[in-house]
Amino acid sequence: MKNNNQEVLVHVEHLKKYFSVRKRGTLKAVDGVSFDIYKGETLGLVGESGCGKTTCGRTVIGLYPATDGTIEYDGKDVTKIGNEEQKWFKKRVQMIFQDPYASLDPRMTVGDIIAEGMDNFGLYTEPKERQARINELLSLVGLNKEHASRFPHEFSGGQRQRIGIARALAVDPEFIVCDEPISALDVSIQAQVVNLLIKLQNELGLTYLFIAHDLSMVKHISDRVGVMYMGQMVELATSEELYSNPQHPYTQALLSAIPIPDPEIERTKTVLPLEGEVGSPINCGSGCRFASRCKYATEECSKVTPELKEIKEGHFAACHLF
Ligand code: SF4
């Protein structure tokens, strides 16, 4: 899982994605986020519901048009490319969706679901070749070729997520956004799906953006982890560094709430409560968005937005304390 490649595959700079909300103003779902994703790594993206992590992932792969900012994929700014290059980009990036129940069309066979992307891109057009590719993908995700003629309702949640993974792999992508791919699954199945994603990454050289709110699973799969709060990136570091040495007050509070599987330590550990009102991402102005919940907040915090700065090699935080 550990990736030492420093070649940038995805470069995101000052990315913004705003939505207008009728009669209320502008929802700043993603507001000036910057990060790189290296070839072959997994970048985890965490934060509470509504922090903008899913919108960020969807915008990066072009499912939402960006309001502002740059998204470079393999050196090309994909917010400015024409139709032909869009096709090139769409074949390279795929998404695994959160809900394996809602994301598979119940009227289609598993084989047709998996082959949809191949059909759209005109790949594996010979029927025999197409079937062989479907069988290969089914085996890659731990299913078998008999499953191709069945329908989604005949499968468990974990198996459906495997079908979703096979569908994402069908067009040979390089980069996959995994949007909370395990949160709808039973705990007993979650580790199996995560281990499958790790195995596929090793075998196929994939790069992942892994979005989740389960911090312990993110630690397991990610090389580096970014923490989002109200549309902004507040901390980014290697997985090891972030979990052992969190610096931003929000990250510290999030991590302190993770249960530790040792009853002795769990009983004596200090949980930092997240108190105070969560601000609204609609029409929010300048200042630190975490200020209303932060025990270190000063006057400066409510006026000046902290920039994401490198506070130690490879460790970035957006906080006036640094
Ligand atoms: Fe707290 Fe101020 Fe840092 Fe924001 S900038 S996290 S309010 S200390």
Coordinates of C-alpha atoms and ligand atoms in Angstrom, one line a residue:
M1 CA 0.0 0.0 0.0
K2 CA 2.8 2.5 0.8
N3 CA 3.6 4.5 -2.2
N4 CA 6.9 6.3 -2.7
N5 CA 6.2 7.7 -6.1
Q6 CA 6.3 11.5 -6.1
E7 CA 5.0 11.9 -9.7
V8 CA 1.9 14.0 -9.6
L9 CA -1.1 12.5 -11.4
V10 CA -3.8 15.0 -10.2
H11 CA -3.0 18.6 -9.2
V12 CA -5.9 20.6 -7.8
E13 CA -5.5 24.3 -7.1
H14 CA -7.9 26.7 -5.4
L15 CA -10.8 24.5 -6.5
K16 CA -14.2 26.0 -5.9
K17 CA -17.6 24.5 -6.4
Y18 CA -20.6 26.7 -5.5
F19 CA -24.3 26.0 -5.8
S20 CA -26.9 28.6 -5.7
V21 CA -29.7 27.9 -3.2
R22 CA -33.0 29.4 -4.1
K23 CA -33.8 32.5 -2.0
R24 CA -30.9 31.8 0.3
G25 CA -27.7 32.7 -1.6
T26 CA -24.6 30.6 -2.5
L27 CA -23.6 27.3 -1.0
K28 CA -19.8 27.1 -1.0
A29 CA -19.6 23.3 -1.0
V30 CA -15.9 23.4 -1.9
D31 CA -14.1 26.7 -1.4
G32 CA -10.5 27.1 -2.5
V33 CA -9.2 23.6 -2.0
S34 CA -5.6 22.6 -3.2
F35 CA -3.9 19.3 -3.1
D36 CA -1.9 16.8 -5.2
I37 CA -2.4 13.1 -5.7
Y38 CA 0.7 11.1 -6.6
K39 CA 0.6 8.2 -9.1
G40 CA -0.2 4.9 -7.4
E41 CA -1.1 6.4 -4.0
T42 CA -4.3 6.5 -2.0
L43 CA -5.2 10.0 -0.8
G44 CA -7.9 9.7 1.9
L45 CA -10.4 12.6 2.3
V46 CA -12.2 12.8 5.6
G47 CA -14.6 15.1 7.4
E48 CA -18.1 15.2 8.8
S49 CA -21.2 14.9 6.5
G50 CA -21.7 18.1 4.5
C51 CA -18.0 19.1 4.6
G52 CA -17.7 19.0 0.8
K53 CA -15.6 15.9 0.4
T54 CA -18.0 14.1 -2.0
T55 CA -18.5 17.3 -4.0
C56 CA -14.8 17.7 -4.2
G57 CA -14.3 14.2 -5.6
R58 CA -17.1 14.6 -8.1
T59 CA -15.7 17.9 -9.3
V60 CA -12.2 16.5 -9.7
I61 CA -13.4 13.8 -12.1
G62 CA -15.7 16.2 -14.0
L63 CA -19.1 15.0 -12.7
Y64 CA -19.7 18.6 -11.6
P65 CA -18.2 21.6 -13.5
A66 CA -15.8 23.5 -11.3
T67 CA -16.9 27.1 -10.3
D68 CA -13.3 28.2 -10.3
G69 CA -9.7 26.8 -9.9
T70 CA -7.5 24.4 -11.7
I71 CA -7.7 20.6 -12.0
E72 CA -4.7 19.2 -13.8
Y73 CA -4.7 15.5 -14.8
D74 CA -1.4 14.2 -16.0
G75 CA -0.3 17.8 -16.7
K76 CA -3.5 18.8 -18.6
D77 CA -6.0 21.3 -17.2
V78 CA -9.2 19.3 -17.6
T79 CA -11.4 22.3 -16.8
K80 CA -10.4 23.7 -20.2
I81 CA -10.2 20.8 -22.5
G82 CA -12.5 20.2 -25.6
N83 CA -14.7 17.2 -26.4
E84 CA -12.1 14.9 -27.8
E85 CA -9.8 15.3 -24.7
Q86 CA -12.8 15.0 -22.4
K87 CA -13.3 11.5 -23.9
W88 CA -9.6 10.8 -23.1
F89 CA -10.1 12.0 -19.5
K90 CA -13.3 10.2 -18.9
K91 CA -11.8 6.9 -19.8
R92 CA -8.9 7.4 -17.4
V93 CA -11.0 8.3 -14.3
Q94 CA -13.9 6.4 -12.8
M95 CA -15.9 6.4 -9.6
I96 CA -17.1 3.8 -7.1
F97 CA -20.3 5.0 -5.6
Q98 CA -21.4 5.0 -2.0
D99 CA -24.7 3.1 -2.2
P100 CA -24.3 -0.3 -3.9
Y101 CA -28.1 -0.7 -3.8
A102 CA -29.0 2.6 -5.6
S103 CA -26.1 2.7 -8.0
L104 CA -26.8 -0.5 -10.0
D105 CA -29.8 -0.5 -12.5
P106 CA -32.1 -3.2 -11.2
R107 CA -33.4 -4.0 -14.8
M108 CA -30.0 -4.7 -16.2
T109 CA -28.0 -8.0 -15.8
V110 CA -24.7 -7.8 -14.0
G111 CA -22.9 -8.5 -17.3
D112 CA -24.5 -5.5 -19.0
I113 CA -23.9 -3.2 -16.0
I114 CA -20.2 -4.1 -16.0
A115 CA -20.0 -3.7 -19.8
E116 CA -21.8 -0.4 -20.0
G117 CA -18.6 1.7 -19.9
M118 CA -16.9 -0.6 -22.4
D119 CA -19.9 -0.3 -24.8
N120 CA -19.9 3.5 -24.4
F121 CA -16.2 3.7 -25.4
G122 CA -16.5 1.1 -28.2
L123 CA -14.2 -1.3 -26.4
Y124 CA -14.3 -5.1 -26.6
T125 CA -17.0 -4.9 -29.3
E126 CA -16.9 -8.6 -30.5
P127 CA -19.5 -10.6 -28.4
K128 CA -16.9 -13.3 -27.4
E129 CA -14.3 -10.7 -26.5
R130 CA -16.9 -8.7 -24.5
Q131 CA -18.0 -11.8 -22.6
A132 CA -14.4 -12.7 -21.9
R133 CA -13.7 -9.3 -20.5
I134 CA -16.8 -9.4 -18.3
N135 CA -15.7 -12.8 -16.9
E136 CA -12.2 -11.5 -16.3
L137 CA -13.6 -8.5 -14.4
L138 CA -15.9 -10.7 -12.3
S139 CA -13.0 -12.9 -11.4
L140 CA -10.8 -9.9 -10.6
V141 CA -13.3 -8.8 -7.9
G142 CA -13.9 -12.2 -6.5
L143 CA -17.2 -13.1 -8.3
N144 CA -17.6 -15.8 -11.0
K145 CA -18.8 -15.9 -14.6
E146 CA -22.2 -17.4 -13.7
H147 CA -23.0 -14.1 -12.0
A148 CA -23.0 -12.2 -15.3
S149 CA -26.6 -13.3 -16.2
R150 CA -28.1 -12.5 -12.8
F151 CA -29.7 -9.2 -11.6
P152 CA -28.5 -6.9 -8.8
H153 CA -31.3 -7.9 -6.4
E154 CA -29.9 -11.4 -6.2
F155 CA -26.7 -10.2 -4.5
S156 CA -25.7 -9.1 -1.0
G157 CA -24.5 -5.5 -0.3
G158 CA -20.8 -6.6 -0.4
Q159 CA -21.3 -8.5 -3.7
R160 CA -23.0 -5.5 -5.2
Q161 CA -20.1 -3.3 -4.3
R162 CA -17.8 -5.8 -6.0
I163 CA -20.0 -5.4 -9.1
G164 CA -19.7 -1.6 -8.8
I165 CA -15.9 -2.0 -8.6
A166 CA -15.8 -4.3 -11.7
R167 CA -17.9 -1.7 -13.6
A168 CA -15.4 1.0 -12.6
L169 CA -12.5 -1.2 -13.8
A170 CA -14.0 -2.1 -17.1
V171 CA -12.5 0.7 -19.1
D172 CA -9.0 0.3 -17.6
P173 CA -8.9 3.5 -15.6
E174 CA -5.8 4.9 -13.9
F175 CA -7.6 7.0 -11.2
I176 CA -10.7 6.0 -9.2
V177 CA -12.6 8.2 -6.8
C178 CA -14.0 5.8 -4.1
D179 CA -16.9 7.8 -2.6
E180 CA -17.6 6.2 0.8
P181 CA -17.6 2.8 -0.8
I182 CA -18.0 0.9 2.5
S183 CA -20.3 3.1 4.5
A184 CA -23.5 1.3 3.4
L185 CA -22.0 -2.1 4.2
D186 CA -22.0 -4.3 7.3
V187 CA -18.9 -3.9 9.4
S188 CA -18.0 -7.5 8.7
I189 CA -17.9 -6.9 5.0
Q190 CA -16.2 -3.5 5.0
A191 CA -12.7 -4.9 5.6
Q192 CA -13.2 -7.3 2.7
V193 CA -14.0 -4.6 0.3
V194 CA -11.1 -2.4 1.5
N195 CA -8.7 -5.3 1.1
L196 CA -10.0 -5.9 -2.4
L197 CA -9.4 -2.3 -3.3
I198 CA -5.8 -2.6 -1.9
K199 CA -5.2 -5.8 -3.9
L200 CA -6.5 -4.2 -7.1
Q201 CA -4.3 -1.1 -6.6
N202 CA -1.2 -3.3 -6.2
E203 CA -2.1 -5.5 -9.2
L204 CA -3.2 -2.7 -11.6
G205 CA -1.2 0.3 -10.4
L206 CA -4.3 2.3 -9.6
T207 CA -4.5 5.7 -7.9
Y208 CA -7.3 6.4 -5.5
L209 CA -9.1 9.3 -3.9
F210 CA -10.7 7.5 -1.0
I211 CA -13.6 9.5 0.6
A212 CA -14.9 8.4 4.0
H213 CA -16.0 9.4 7.4
D214 CA -14.7 6.3 9.1
L215 CA -11.3 7.5 10.2
S216 CA -9.9 4.1 11.2
M217 CA -10.6 2.6 7.7
V218 CA -9.1 5.6 6.0
K219 CA -5.9 5.1 8.0
H220 CA -5.7 1.5 6.9
I221 CA -6.0 2.2 3.2
S222 CA -4.4 5.7 2.7
D223 CA -0.8 6.9 2.1
R224 CA -1.8 10.4 3.0
V225 CA -5.0 11.9 4.4
G226 CA -6.7 15.3 4.0
V227 CA -9.2 16.6 6.5
M228 CA -12.0 18.9 5.2
Y229 CA -14.2 21.2 7.2
M230 CA -17.0 23.3 5.7
G231 CA -15.6 23.2 2.1
Q232 CA -12.0 23.8 3.0
M233 CA -8.9 21.6 3.6
V234 CA -7.8 22.2 7.1
E235 CA -5.0 19.6 7.4
L236 CA -3.1 17.2 5.1
A237 CA -0.2 14.8 6.0
T238 CA 0.9 11.3 5.6
S239 CA -1.4 8.8 7.2
E240 CA 1.1 8.0 9.9
E241 CA 1.9 11.6 10.7
L242 CA -1.7 12.7 10.8
Y243 CA -2.9 10.0 13.1
S244 CA 0.1 10.2 15.5
N245 CA 0.6 14.0 15.4
P246 CA -2.6 15.8 14.5
Q247 CA -2.1 19.6 14.6
H248 CA -5.4 21.3 13.6
P249 CA -7.8 21.5 16.6
Y250 CA -10.6 20.0 14.4
T251 CA -8.4 17.0 13.4
Q252 CA -7.5 16.5 17.1
A253 CA -11.1 16.4 18.1
L254 CA -12.1 14.0 15.2
L255 CA -9.3 11.6 16.1
S256 CA -9.9 11.7 19.8
A257 CA -13.4 10.3 19.2
I258 CA -12.2 7.1 17.4
P259 CA -12.8 4.1 19.7
I260 CA -9.6 2.3 20.7
P261 CA -9.9 -1.6 20.7
D262 CA -8.2 -1.8 24.1
P263 CA -10.6 -1.4 27.0
E264 CA -7.9 -0.1 29.4
I265 CA -6.8 2.8 27.0
E266 CA -10.3 3.4 25.8
R267 CA -11.5 4.0 29.4
T268 CA -8.7 6.5 30.3
K269 CA -8.3 8.4 27.0
T270 CA -9.4 12.0 26.7
V271 CA -12.1 12.8 24.1
L272 CA -12.0 16.4 22.9
P273 CA -15.7 17.3 22.5
L274 CA -16.7 19.2 19.4
E275 CA -18.9 21.9 20.9
G276 CA -20.5 25.0 19.6
E277 CA -22.6 25.7 16.5
V278 CA -21.5 24.4 13.2
G279 CA -21.6 27.5 10.9
S280 CA -23.5 27.6 7.6
P281 CA -21.6 27.0 4.3
I282 CA -24.2 29.4 2.7
N283 CA -22.9 32.9 2.2
C284 CA -20.1 32.3 4.6
G285 CA -17.5 35.1 4.6
S286 CA -13.9 35.4 5.8
G287 CA -12.4 34.0 9.0
C288 CA -11.7 30.5 10.2
R289 CA -14.8 28.4 9.7
F290 CA -14.0 26.3 12.7
A291 CA -13.9 29.4 15.0
S292 CA -17.3 28.9 16.6
R293 CA -16.2 25.4 17.9
C294 CA -12.6 26.1 18.6
K295 CA -11.3 26.6 22.2
Y296 CA -8.2 28.4 20.9
A297 CA -10.1 31.0 18.7
T298 CA -8.9 34.6 18.9
E299 CA -10.2 37.8 17.3
E300 CA -7.9 37.2 14.3
C301 CA -9.6 33.8 13.7
S302 CA -13.0 35.3 13.2
K303 CA -11.6 37.8 10.7
V304 CA -8.8 36.3 8.7
T305 CA -9.2 33.0 6.8
P306 CA -6.1 30.8 7.7
E307 CA -4.2 29.5 4.6
L308 CA -3.1 25.9 4.3
K309 CA 0.7 26.1 5.1
E310 CA 3.4 23.5 5.3
I311 CA 4.2 23.3 9.1
K312 CA 6.6 20.4 8.8
E313 CA 7.9 18.5 5.7
G314 CA 4.8 17.1 4.0
H315 CA 2.5 18.2 6.9
F316 CA 0.1 21.1 6.1
A317 CA -2.4 22.8 8.3
A318 CA -4.7 25.8 8.0
C319 CA -4.7 27.4 11.4
H320 CA -3.4 30.7 12.9
L321 CA -1.8 28.7 15.7
F322 CA 1.0 27.9 13.2
Ligands
SF4_1 FE1 -9.0 27.6 16.0 FE2 -8.2 29.9 15.1 FE3 -6.9 27.7 14.4 FE4 -9.3 28.3 13.5 S1 -7.5 29.4 13.1 S2 -8.6 26.3 14.2 S3 -10.3 29.2 15.2 S4 -7.0 28.6 16.4

